[in-house]
Amino acid sequence: MLIIMKSTATEDDVAAVIHRVESSGARAHVSRGDEVTLIGAIGDREHVARIEAEAMHGVDHTVPILKPYKLASAQVKGGGRSVLDIAGRHVGGDNFTLIAGPCTVESRDQVLSAAETVASAGAAMYRGGAYKPRTSPYAFQGLGQEGLRLLEEAKARTGLPIVTELMDVRDVEAVAEVADVVQIGARNMQNYTLLTEVGRSGIPALIKRGLSATLEELCMSAEYVLKEGNPNVMLCERGIRTFEGSYRFTLDITAVPVLQELTHLPVIVDPSHAAGRRDLVLPLSLAAAAAGADGIIVETHPAPEEAICDGPQAIHTSDFADYAARVEQAAAVAGKVVGATA
Ligand code: PEP
Ligand code: MN
């Protein structure tokens, strides 16, 4: 249930409502707008029914939150957008965030040279996997701890916040030491234990849409993290499996405005994994940026032909500055501000 306070409600009125919500066994999620404060009462139906907030001082009215994902729903913020602060970078709202780097951390030279290219082209964050989800158990699984140390070095050199994948709850602490954002990969989107731990850790999360997941399922995954009190969640469209076989996955551009309608969370697009081919990455990126995506996460590599994984889809770092400039122009067309910092 959403409790809408009057514009004249006092801090004491708000505090009394929060107290009532919590003492009936539900959780209070407060969203302060310019005009009014909204209080989401989230919990079991019986707990919420017990609240009877309408009669309380300062309460204007209440409405049910209709979606099964309560905290992720746009309704809980009254249409306002969440703007995350990731190590001083603003993500969401009017901001456009470019995240780039190699698929996987391979060597010191590769990681540092890609990081320098990405930083000098003005990207907001650096991506690279130290733990890799691979279809084949015989394929390279990532450098693990050593990869995290290399990412740490790249961060120290460039100042760019790090986005890196977390696959296993046992690695939460080690990854959180280096990562500014943990990526939950498409294959782990419904790993509810992992999502809950990320929620508890408080570390910002980028949740990728599963290969066959509906938007509602993606929002429910976000809910797992939000429910633990971690508000720093980004959603990522990375292509879904369809009947079309001429390219790797089908990038669902429609998901961008629809997710922005359904939720208040930033929506990031990954054109690389959808395309699977370098030549498709720019057109898909332009489409995503022009559709109003809150950001793009893209793969780039200094020598894609030698890359251990996802080389065919990686943009050469030598082409990255041009790529970034084109994408940022498209984002500006959609009314986004590029590179806003706190
Ligand atoms: C990746 O970002 O390198 C990756 C493996 O992505 P996804 O989980 O979307 O396949
Ligand atoms: Mn990859």
CSV table of C-alpha atoms in Angstrom, one decimal, residues 96 98 121 282 285-292 296 321-339:
chain,number,residue,atom,x,y,z
A,96,PHE,CA,23.4,9.0,-19.5
A,98,LEU,CA,28.6,4.9,-20.5
A,121,ALA,CA,37.1,8.9,-24.1
A,282,LEU,CA,27.2,0.8,-32.9
A,285,SER,CA,23.9,1.4,-29.2
A,286,LEU,CA,22.5,4.4,-31.1
A,287,ALA,CA,19.1,2.9,-31.0
A,288,ALA,CA,19.3,2.3,-27.3
A,289,ALA,CA,20.6,5.8,-26.5
A,290,ALA,CA,18.0,7.4,-28.8
A,291,ALA,CA,15.3,5.3,-27.1
A,292,GLY,CA,16.2,7.0,-23.8
A,296,ILE,CA,25.1,1.6,-22.1
A,321,ALA,CA,36.5,7.4,-28.7
A,322,ASP,CA,34.6,7.7,-32.0
A,323,TYR,CA,32.1,5.2,-30.8
A,324,ALA,CA,31.6,7.1,-27.5
A,325,ALA,CA,31.1,10.4,-29.3
A,326,ARG,CA,28.4,8.9,-31.6
A,327,VAL,CA,26.5,7.3,-28.8
A,328,GLU,CA,26.6,10.4,-26.6
A,329,GLN,CA,25.2,12.4,-29.5
A,330,ALA,CA,22.3,10.0,-29.7
A,331,ALA,CA,21.8,10.2,-25.9
A,332,ALA,CA,21.7,14.0,-26.2
A,333,VAL,CA,18.9,13.7,-28.8
A,334,ALA,CA,16.9,11.8,-26.2
A,335,GLY,CA,17.4,14.7,-23.8
A,336,LYS,CA,20.1,13.0,-21.6
A,337,VAL,CA,23.0,14.7,-19.9
A,338,VAL,CA,26.3,12.9,-20.4
A,339,GLY,CA,28.8,12.5,-17.7
